[in-house]
C-alpha cells in the first residue's frame, strides 16, 4: 500500500473572487488521498506513541462521516497496527462510504447507541490493555502538537491571518501554538451552536499560551455535514473560479466564511490572509454522482 506523503504547498487565489486583496491557500489536502490534511498531522505522534508503548491496536471514536475514522484506519494499516472504530449510532443498513472505506482498510467497526457513545470513559473497560486510545477527532495534546507542524512545513511567517475550519478545535489549538505574535488565527466552526469549542481549545493549550480563540460560528449551513443546495452551488462556483476542490463538511464552509467576512470589510488594506485547506474530500463521496462538477 502506498504511503508516500506529498509536501503541502501554498497557492495564490486568482482575483476572480477576492478582487482587492491577495489571499493564499495552504494545500494540506494534497499530502495524501486518504490520510489527507490535518488528519495525518493529528495522528502522527499518536502512532509513534502507540508503537513506543508496544500496543497492537489503535482504537478511536467517530460518526459515519468521520474523516478521522477513515484516516486512522488507513494509517494503522500502513504502519502495521490493528484498528477499532467505535461508531456513534446503531449500525445502518447501508454503511456510509467513509465506513465502507474504514472497513476495507481493516478497521473493526463497533456500533454503539448515542447514549453509550456519550459516555466514552465507561466504554474503555470493555477493551483490553493492548489498545491505544485516541479521542474522537484526535482531540488532545499529541494531536495539537502534530497540527502545530502544519505551520512549519512551509514558510507561513508573512501572513497576518490564518484561517482553518474547526471540528474539535485540535488543529486550531496547534496553529495557536505555532503562530507568530503578529498572526491572528481564525477558526470557522463546522458545527451548529458548538458553545464549548473555545473552552475545549483553551483547555488544550499550555498555560503560558492560553488565549481566547477567535471562532466564527455562523457558517455551519444548518449543522455538521449539512449541505443545502446553496452550499453545493458555492462549491461548484468556487471550483470553476479557482480549480480547488472543497468538501461538504468543513472546507466549503471555511472558504465561504472567509469570502463573506471579506465582503463585510473584515480585512485591512495590507492584511495577508492564508486559508488552510485541511483536506476531508473523501466526505463528498456520500453525494449522488453529478452533484459536484469536480
Ligand atoms: C477533521 C477536519 C477538521 C476538524 O479538525 P479539528 O482538529 O477536529 O478541529 C477540519 N477540516 C477538515 C477538512 C477535517 O477533515
Short mmCIF file of N, CA, C and O in Angstrom, two decimals, residues 138-195:
data_model
loop_
_atom_site.label_atom_id
_atom_site.label_comp_id
_atom_site.label_asym_id
_atom_site.label_seq_id
_atom_site.Cartn_x
_atom_site.Cartn_y
_atom_site.Cartn_z
N UNK A 138 -9.36 12.98 17.22
CA UNK A 138 -7.94 13.19 17.54
C UNK A 138 -7.71 14.31 18.54
O UNK A 138 -6.60 14.82 18.69
N UNK A 139 -8.77 14.71 19.24
CA UNK A 139 -8.65 15.78 20.23
C UNK A 139 -7.64 15.42 21.31
O UNK A 139 -7.69 14.33 21.86
N UNK A 140 -6.75 16.32 21.62
CA UNK A 140 -5.79 16.06 22.69
C UNK A 140 -4.44 16.70 22.39
O UNK A 140 -4.22 17.27 21.32
N UNK A 141 -3.55 16.56 23.36
CA UNK A 141 -2.25 17.24 23.27
C UNK A 141 -1.42 16.75 22.10
O UNK A 141 -0.86 17.56 21.35
N UNK A 142 -1.34 15.45 21.90
CA UNK A 142 -0.49 14.95 20.80
C UNK A 142 -1.04 15.39 19.45
O UNK A 142 -0.28 15.71 18.53
N UNK A 143 -2.35 15.42 19.34
CA UNK A 143 -2.98 15.90 18.10
C UNK A 143 -2.64 17.37 17.87
O UNK A 143 -2.31 17.79 16.75
N UNK A 144 -2.71 18.14 18.93
CA UNK A 144 -2.39 19.58 18.83
C UNK A 144 -0.93 19.78 18.42
O UNK A 144 -0.62 20.60 17.55
N UNK A 145 -0.04 19.02 19.03
CA UNK A 145 1.39 19.18 18.71
C UNK A 145 1.67 18.83 17.26
O UNK A 145 2.48 19.47 16.58
N UNK A 146 0.98 17.80 16.77
CA UNK A 146 1.14 17.44 15.36
C UNK A 146 0.61 18.55 14.46
O UNK A 146 1.25 18.94 13.47
N UNK A 147 -0.55 19.09 14.82
CA UNK A 147 -1.16 20.14 14.00
C UNK A 147 -0.30 21.40 13.96
O UNK A 147 -0.28 22.13 12.96
N UNK A 148 0.44 21.65 15.04
CA UNK A 148 1.32 22.82 15.06
C UNK A 148 2.34 22.74 13.92
O UNK A 148 2.79 23.76 13.40
N UNK A 149 2.69 21.52 13.52
CA UNK A 149 3.70 21.34 12.48
C UNK A 149 3.20 21.80 11.11
O UNK A 149 4.00 22.01 10.19
N UNK A 150 1.88 21.95 10.97
CA UNK A 150 1.34 22.44 9.68
C UNK A 150 1.99 23.77 9.31
O UNK A 150 2.32 24.02 8.16
N UNK A 151 2.22 24.63 10.32
CA UNK A 151 2.78 25.95 10.02
C UNK A 151 4.30 25.92 9.91
O UNK A 151 4.92 26.94 9.64
N UNK A 152 4.90 24.76 10.11
CA UNK A 152 6.36 24.67 9.98
C UNK A 152 6.79 24.04 8.67
O UNK A 152 7.92 24.20 8.24
N UNK A 153 5.88 23.27 8.06
CA UNK A 153 6.26 22.56 6.84
C UNK A 153 6.47 23.48 5.64
O UNK A 153 7.12 23.12 4.68
N UNK A 154 5.88 24.66 5.69
CA UNK A 154 6.12 25.67 4.66
C UNK A 154 6.28 27.01 5.38
O UNK A 154 5.86 27.13 6.53
N UNK A 155 6.86 28.00 4.69
CA UNK A 155 7.07 29.28 5.35
C UNK A 155 5.77 30.09 5.35
O UNK A 155 5.30 30.53 4.31
N UNK A 156 5.21 30.27 6.53
CA UNK A 156 3.93 30.99 6.62
C UNK A 156 4.09 32.29 7.40
O UNK A 156 3.10 32.89 7.82
N UNK A 157 5.34 32.74 7.58
CA UNK A 157 5.57 33.86 8.50
C UNK A 157 5.01 35.19 8.01
O UNK A 157 4.73 36.07 8.80
N UNK A 158 4.80 35.33 6.69
CA UNK A 158 4.35 36.65 6.21
C UNK A 158 2.84 36.89 6.39
O UNK A 158 2.37 38.00 6.22
N UNK A 159 2.10 35.86 6.76
CA UNK A 159 0.64 36.02 6.81
C UNK A 159 0.18 36.70 8.09
O UNK A 159 0.73 36.45 9.16
N UNK A 160 -0.84 37.53 7.95
CA UNK A 160 -1.37 38.24 9.12
C UNK A 160 -2.54 37.48 9.75
O UNK A 160 -2.79 37.58 10.94
N UNK A 161 -3.29 36.75 8.90
CA UNK A 161 -4.45 35.99 9.38
C UNK A 161 -4.36 34.58 8.82
O UNK A 161 -4.11 34.41 7.63
N UNK A 162 -4.60 33.60 9.66
CA UNK A 162 -4.60 32.22 9.19
C UNK A 162 -5.94 31.61 9.57
O UNK A 162 -6.34 31.61 10.74
N UNK A 163 -6.64 31.14 8.54
CA UNK A 163 -8.00 30.59 8.74
C UNK A 163 -7.99 29.08 8.64
O UNK A 163 -7.37 28.51 7.74
N UNK A 164 -8.73 28.42 9.53
CA UNK A 164 -8.93 26.97 9.39
C UNK A 164 -10.34 26.63 9.83
O UNK A 164 -11.01 27.42 10.49
N UNK A 165 -10.79 25.45 9.44
CA UNK A 165 -12.11 25.01 9.91
C UNK A 165 -11.94 24.23 11.21
O UNK A 165 -10.87 23.69 11.49
N UNK A 166 -13.00 24.17 11.99
CA UNK A 166 -12.92 23.53 13.30
C UNK A 166 -13.99 22.47 13.48
O UNK A 166 -15.17 22.71 13.20
N UNK A 167 -13.55 21.32 13.97
CA UNK A 167 -14.47 20.31 14.48
C UNK A 167 -14.26 20.30 15.99
O UNK A 167 -14.95 20.98 16.75
N UNK A 168 -13.25 19.55 16.43
CA UNK A 168 -12.91 19.53 17.85
C UNK A 168 -12.09 20.75 18.27
O UNK A 168 -11.94 21.01 19.47
N UNK A 169 -11.48 21.44 17.31
CA UNK A 169 -10.62 22.58 17.64
C UNK A 169 -9.17 22.20 17.87
O UNK A 169 -8.34 23.06 18.17
N UNK A 170 -8.83 20.93 17.70
CA UNK A 170 -7.46 20.48 17.95
C UNK A 170 -6.47 21.14 16.98
O UNK A 170 -5.40 21.59 17.39
N UNK A 171 -6.86 21.20 15.72
CA UNK A 171 -5.98 21.84 14.74
C UNK A 171 -5.78 23.30 15.09
O UNK A 171 -4.66 23.81 15.07
N UNK A 172 -6.87 23.98 15.43
CA UNK A 172 -6.75 25.40 15.75
C UNK A 172 -5.83 25.62 16.95
O UNK A 172 -5.02 26.54 16.97
N UNK A 173 -5.93 24.73 17.94
CA UNK A 173 -5.04 24.84 19.10
C UNK A 173 -3.58 24.71 18.65
O UNK A 173 -2.71 25.46 19.09
N UNK A 174 -3.32 23.78 17.74
CA UNK A 174 -1.97 23.61 17.23
C UNK A 174 -1.48 24.84 16.48
O UNK A 174 -0.34 25.27 16.63
N UNK A 175 -2.38 25.45 15.70
CA UNK A 175 -2.00 26.65 14.96
C UNK A 175 -1.71 27.80 15.93
O UNK A 175 -0.78 28.58 15.73
N UNK A 176 -2.51 27.89 17.00
CA UNK A 176 -2.26 28.94 18.00
C UNK A 176 -0.89 28.75 18.64
O UNK A 176 -0.17 29.70 18.92
N UNK A 177 -0.52 27.49 18.87
CA UNK A 177 0.80 27.20 19.45
C UNK A 177 1.91 27.65 18.52
O UNK A 177 2.93 28.15 18.98
N UNK A 178 1.70 27.44 17.22
CA UNK A 178 2.78 27.68 16.26
C UNK A 178 2.79 29.11 15.73
O UNK A 178 3.75 29.53 15.10
N UNK A 179 1.72 29.86 15.97
CA UNK A 179 1.59 31.19 15.35
C UNK A 179 2.65 32.16 15.85
O UNK A 179 3.09 32.08 16.99
N UNK A 180 3.00 33.09 14.97
CA UNK A 180 3.89 34.19 15.35
C UNK A 180 3.04 35.27 16.03
O UNK A 180 1.82 35.34 15.79
N UNK A 181 3.67 36.12 16.85
CA UNK A 181 2.88 37.14 17.57
C UNK A 181 2.04 38.05 16.66
O UNK A 181 0.97 38.50 17.07
N UNK A 182 2.49 38.30 15.44
CA UNK A 182 1.71 39.20 14.56
C UNK A 182 0.58 38.47 13.83
O UNK A 182 -0.15 39.08 13.05
N UNK A 183 0.40 37.19 14.09
CA UNK A 183 -0.60 36.44 13.34
C UNK A 183 -1.87 36.18 14.14
O UNK A 183 -1.80 35.79 15.30
N UNK A 184 -2.99 36.38 13.47
CA UNK A 184 -4.27 36.08 14.10
C UNK A 184 -4.80 34.77 13.51
O UNK A 184 -4.93 34.64 12.30
N UNK A 185 -5.09 33.83 14.38
CA UNK A 185 -5.62 32.54 13.93
C UNK A 185 -7.15 32.61 14.04
O UNK A 185 -7.68 32.98 15.09
N UNK A 186 -7.81 32.27 12.95
CA UNK A 186 -9.27 32.36 12.91
C UNK A 186 -9.87 31.00 12.60
O UNK A 186 -9.48 30.36 11.62
N UNK A 187 -10.84 30.57 13.39
CA UNK A 187 -11.48 29.29 13.15
C UNK A 187 -12.89 29.47 12.60
O UNK A 187 -13.55 30.46 12.91
N UNK A 188 -13.34 28.53 11.79
CA UNK A 188 -14.71 28.52 11.30
C UNK A 188 -15.33 27.20 11.75
O UNK A 188 -14.90 26.13 11.32
N UNK A 189 -16.30 27.27 12.64
CA UNK A 189 -16.84 26.04 13.21
C UNK A 189 -17.78 25.34 12.22
O UNK A 189 -18.66 25.96 11.63
N UNK A 190 -17.59 24.04 12.07
CA UNK A 190 -18.43 23.25 11.18
C UNK A 190 -19.68 22.75 11.89
O UNK A 190 -20.54 22.12 11.28
N UNK A 191 -19.77 22.99 13.18
CA UNK A 191 -20.90 22.50 13.97
C UNK A 191 -21.81 23.67 14.35
O UNK A 191 -21.36 24.81 14.47
N UNK A 192 -23.06 23.35 14.55
CA UNK A 192 -24.03 24.35 14.97
C UNK A 192 -24.00 24.51 16.49
O UNK A 192 -23.96 23.52 17.20
N UNK A 193 -24.00 25.72 16.95
CA UNK A 193 -24.01 26.02 18.39
C UNK A 193 -23.01 25.18 19.17
O UNK A 193 -23.36 24.57 20.18
N UNK A 194 -21.79 25.14 18.70
CA UNK A 194 -20.75 24.40 19.42
C UNK A 194 -20.16 25.32 20.49
O UNK A 194 -19.05 25.82 20.38
N UNK A 195 -20.95 25.49 21.54
CA UNK A 195 -20.61 26.54 22.51
C UNK A 195 -19.38 26.22 23.35
O UNK A 195 -18.74 27.11 23.87
#
